[in-house]
mmCIF file of C-alpha atoms in Angstrom:
data_model
loop_
_atom_site.group_PDB
_atom_site.id
_atom_site.type_symbol
_atom_site.label_atom_id
_atom_site.label_comp_id
_atom_site.label_asym_id
_atom_site.label_seq_id
_atom_site.Cartn_x
_atom_site.Cartn_y
_atom_site.Cartn_z
ATOM 1 C CA MET A 1 1.424 -19.307 -13.524
ATOM 2 C CA ILE A 2 1.476 -15.515 -13.792
ATOM 3 C CA HIS A 3 -0.406 -13.800 -16.606
ATOM 4 C CA VAL A 4 -0.454 -10.143 -17.572
ATOM 5 C CA TYR A 5 -4.021 -8.934 -17.094
ATOM 6 C CA ASP A 6 -6.115 -8.159 -20.147
ATOM 7 C CA ALA A 7 -9.851 -8.033 -20.827
ATOM 8 C CA THR A 8 -10.068 -11.833 -21.158
ATOM 9 C CA TRP A 9 -9.371 -12.070 -17.396
ATOM 10 C CA ARG A 10 -11.979 -9.505 -16.347
ATOM 11 C CA ASP A 11 -14.772 -11.864 -15.252
ATOM 12 C CA LYS A 12 -12.452 -14.279 -13.421
ATOM 13 C CA VAL A 13 -10.638 -11.451 -11.631
ATOM 14 C CA ALA A 14 -13.969 -9.802 -10.739
ATOM 15 C CA THR A 15 -15.171 -13.065 -9.185
ATOM 16 C CA PHE A 16 -11.875 -13.470 -7.311
ATOM 17 C CA LEU A 17 -11.951 -9.914 -5.925
ATOM 18 C CA LEU A 18 -15.551 -10.261 -4.797
ATOM 19 C CA ARG A 19 -14.557 -13.274 -2.630
ATOM 20 C CA GLN A 20 -11.859 -11.303 -0.761
ATOM 21 C CA SER A 21 -14.213 -9.901 1.868
ATOM 22 C CA ALA A 22 -11.597 -9.657 4.654
ATOM 23 C CA PHE A 23 -9.283 -7.569 2.469
ATOM 24 C CA ALA A 24 -12.199 -5.371 1.389
ATOM 25 C CA SER A 25 -13.162 -4.894 5.030
ATOM 26 C CA LEU A 26 -9.601 -3.883 5.970
ATOM 27 C CA ASN A 27 -9.893 -1.208 3.276
ATOM 28 C CA GLY A 28 -13.218 -0.031 4.677
ATOM 29 C CA GLN A 29 -15.054 -1.156 1.539
ATOM 30 C CA THR A 30 -17.825 -3.518 0.604
ATOM 31 C CA PRO A 31 -16.673 -6.468 -1.512
ATOM 32 C CA GLU A 32 -18.435 -4.876 -4.501
ATOM 33 C CA ALA A 33 -16.673 -1.521 -4.053
ATOM 34 C CA PHE A 34 -13.342 -3.317 -3.607
ATOM 35 C CA ARG A 35 -13.947 -5.291 -6.808
ATOM 36 C CA ASP A 36 -15.006 -2.259 -8.828
ATOM 37 C CA GLU A 37 -12.116 -0.054 -7.679
ATOM 38 C CA ASN A 38 -9.502 -2.688 -8.427
ATOM 39 C CA LEU A 39 -10.935 -3.651 -11.803
ATOM 40 C CA THR A 40 -10.797 0.029 -12.744
ATOM 41 C CA ASP A 41 -7.169 0.183 -11.568
ATOM 42 C CA PHE A 42 -6.286 -2.965 -13.499
ATOM 43 C CA GLU A 43 -7.708 -1.489 -16.688
ATOM 44 C CA ALA A 44 -5.958 1.881 -16.287
ATOM 45 C CA GLU A 45 -2.796 2.778 -18.141
ATOM 46 C CA GLY A 46 0.510 3.085 -16.345
ATOM 47 C CA THR A 47 0.602 -0.084 -14.268
ATOM 48 C CA VAL A 48 1.258 -3.737 -14.965
ATOM 49 C CA SER A 49 -1.541 -5.849 -13.552
ATOM 50 C CA LEU A 50 -0.926 -9.540 -13.012
ATOM 51 C CA VAL A 51 -3.098 -12.585 -12.428
ATOM 52 C CA PHE A 52 -1.781 -15.675 -10.606
ATOM 53 C CA GLU A 53 -3.592 -18.759 -11.769
ATOM 54 C CA GLU A 54 -3.475 -22.394 -10.735
ATOM 55 C CA GLY A 55 -6.662 -23.699 -12.298
ATOM 56 C CA ASN A 56 -8.485 -20.679 -10.842
ATOM 57 C CA VAL A 57 -7.353 -17.167 -10.009
ATOM 58 C CA ILE A 58 -5.529 -17.446 -6.664
ATOM 59 C CA ALA A 59 -3.948 -13.982 -6.472
ATOM 60 C CA VAL A 60 -3.587 -10.624 -8.202
ATOM 61 C CA ALA A 61 -0.932 -7.925 -8.166
ATOM 62 C CA ASP A 62 -0.590 -4.439 -9.578
ATOM 63 C CA LEU A 63 2.835 -2.875 -10.197
ATOM 64 C CA LEU A 64 3.948 0.638 -11.019
ATOM 65 C CA LYS A 65 7.382 -0.040 -12.493
ATOM 66 C CA GLU A 66 8.686 3.500 -12.032
ATOM 67 C CA HIS A 67 7.051 5.924 -9.629
ATOM 68 C CA PRO A 68 7.037 9.431 -11.143
ATOM 69 C CA VAL A 69 8.305 11.031 -7.911
ATOM 70 C CA ASP A 70 10.792 8.590 -6.364
ATOM 71 C CA GLY A 71 11.648 6.394 -9.391
ATOM 72 C CA SER A 72 11.181 3.153 -7.461
ATOM 73 C CA LEU A 73 8.911 0.236 -8.292
ATOM 74 C CA TRP A 74 5.684 0.279 -6.279
ATOM 75 C CA LEU A 75 3.627 -2.786 -5.512
ATOM 76 C CA GLY A 76 0.206 -1.183 -5.454
ATOM 77 C CA LEU A 77 -1.762 -4.318 -4.732
ATOM 78 C CA PHE A 78 -0.980 -7.913 -3.796
ATOM 79 C CA VAL A 79 -4.002 -9.979 -2.830
ATOM 80 C CA VAL A 80 -3.801 -13.717 -2.287
ATOM 81 C CA ASP A 81 -7.018 -15.702 -1.941
ATOM 82 C CA GLU A 82 -8.065 -15.714 1.703
ATOM 83 C CA ARG A 83 -8.325 -19.521 1.624
ATOM 84 C CA PHE A 84 -4.517 -19.675 1.375
ATOM 85 C CA HIS A 85 -3.602 -17.293 4.198
ATOM 86 C CA GLY A 86 -1.128 -18.885 6.584
ATOM 87 C CA THR A 87 -0.215 -21.723 4.180
ATOM 88 C CA GLY A 88 2.974 -20.317 2.606
ATOM 89 C CA VAL A 89 1.279 -19.756 -0.768
ATOM 90 C CA ALA A 90 1.593 -15.955 -0.512
ATOM 91 C CA GLN A 91 5.315 -16.285 0.226
ATOM 92 C CA ARG A 92 5.831 -18.509 -2.820
ATOM 93 C CA LEU A 93 3.802 -16.230 -5.094
ATOM 94 C CA TYR A 94 5.567 -13.097 -3.882
ATOM 95 C CA GLU A 95 8.995 -14.669 -4.472
ATOM 96 C CA GLN A 96 7.953 -15.543 -8.027
ATOM 97 C CA LEU A 97 6.558 -12.035 -8.572
ATOM 98 C CA GLU A 98 9.740 -10.393 -7.312
ATOM 99 C CA GLN A 99 12.045 -12.588 -9.398
ATOM 100 C CA GLU A 100 10.099 -12.362 -12.659
ATOM 101 C CA TYR A 101 8.417 -8.955 -12.616
ATOM 102 C CA MET A 102 10.247 -6.720 -10.154
ATOM 103 C CA ARG A 103 13.987 -7.416 -10.002
ATOM 104 C CA PRO A 104 14.492 -7.178 -13.781
ATOM 105 C CA PHE A 105 13.315 -3.543 -13.657
ATOM 106 C CA GLN A 106 14.355 -2.013 -10.329
ATOM 107 C CA THR A 107 16.444 -2.409 -7.197
ATOM 108 C CA VAL A 108 14.186 -0.346 -4.898
ATOM 109 C CA PHE A 109 10.667 -1.554 -4.109
ATOM 110 C CA ARG A 110 7.994 0.223 -2.109
ATOM 111 C CA LEU A 111 4.466 -0.539 -0.983
ATOM 112 C CA GLY A 112 1.884 0.857 1.397
ATOM 113 C CA VAL A 113 0.370 -1.081 4.284
ATOM 114 C CA LEU A 114 -2.644 0.032 6.276
ATOM 115 C CA PRO A 115 -1.443 0.824 9.826
ATOM 116 C CA HIS A 116 -3.949 -1.542 11.466
ATOM 117 C CA ASN A 117 -3.057 -4.493 9.208
ATOM 118 C CA GLU A 118 -0.506 -6.152 11.477
ATOM 119 C CA ARG A 119 -0.587 -9.427 9.556
ATOM 120 C CA ALA A 120 0.492 -7.606 6.388
ATOM 121 C CA HIS A 121 3.241 -5.746 8.265
ATOM 122 C CA HIS A 122 4.680 -9.045 9.488
ATOM 123 C CA PHE A 123 4.406 -10.624 6.034
ATOM 124 C CA TRP A 124 6.246 -7.766 4.323
ATOM 125 C CA GLU A 125 8.927 -7.647 7.013
ATOM 126 C CA ARG A 126 9.579 -11.363 6.355
ATOM 127 C CA GLN A 127 10.059 -10.445 2.679
ATOM 128 C CA GLY A 128 12.774 -7.917 3.628
ATOM 129 C CA TYR A 129 10.728 -4.696 3.661
ATOM 130 C CA VAL A 130 11.295 -2.074 6.358
ATOM 131 C CA TYR A 131 9.172 0.849 7.479
ATOM 132 C CA GLU A 132 10.184 4.056 5.697
ATOM 133 C CA LYS A 133 7.519 6.671 6.479
ATOM 134 C CA ASP A 134 3.833 7.434 6.878
ATOM 135 C CA SER A 135 1.908 8.622 3.832
ATOM 136 C CA VAL A 136 -1.590 9.140 2.446
ATOM 137 C CA THR A 137 -2.851 7.374 -0.674
ATOM 138 C CA ALA A 138 -4.659 9.066 -3.556
ATOM 139 C CA ARG A 139 -7.845 7.650 -2.018
ATOM 140 C CA GLY A 140 -7.068 9.369 1.283
ATOM 141 C CA ASP A 141 -6.029 6.282 3.258
ATOM 142 C CA HIS A 142 -3.184 6.592 5.751
ATOM 143 C CA VAL A 143 -0.499 3.959 5.085
ATOM 144 C CA HIS A 144 2.913 2.933 6.277
ATOM 145 C CA VAL A 145 5.288 3.018 3.332
ATOM 146 C CA MET A 146 7.621 0.043 3.404
ATOM 147 C CA LYS A 147 10.798 -0.171 1.343
ATOM 148 C CA LYS A 148 13.079 -2.955 0.157
ATOM 149 C CA LEU A 149 16.497 -2.583 -1.431
ATOM 150 C CA VAL A 150 17.829 -5.446 -3.552
ATOM 151 C CA GLU A 151 21.244 -5.984 -5.095
#
């Protein structure tokens, strides 16, 4: 089930984020820094933060429904519990996310992938995303912007 994040989810999401050490490492962060940065982002205005729950938190996502520059929907974060990598769970959760929270609002989706995260590149390509350009995030990270057009 997908829930819109609010303060009642804070402790569960914090615990979830702290367990995602591989993702934190890919971002060049400690698990604590990764947790703190993303909790701050989830509590900021302007994005829709989502919690995927099946008994426990199994994934989180953060969406910017309309980018102020390009007008597209940006998936700012999509983290699935590391225990489920390679099981098809991420695919199922992404499909649900796209159908329920993305397609009703936009037909152009973008996201940024760290250049050295080949597993993520392959995952997003399987979801229909293609490389668009290189960019730099607000945090200063170099990313490959990937884009998907839907009808």
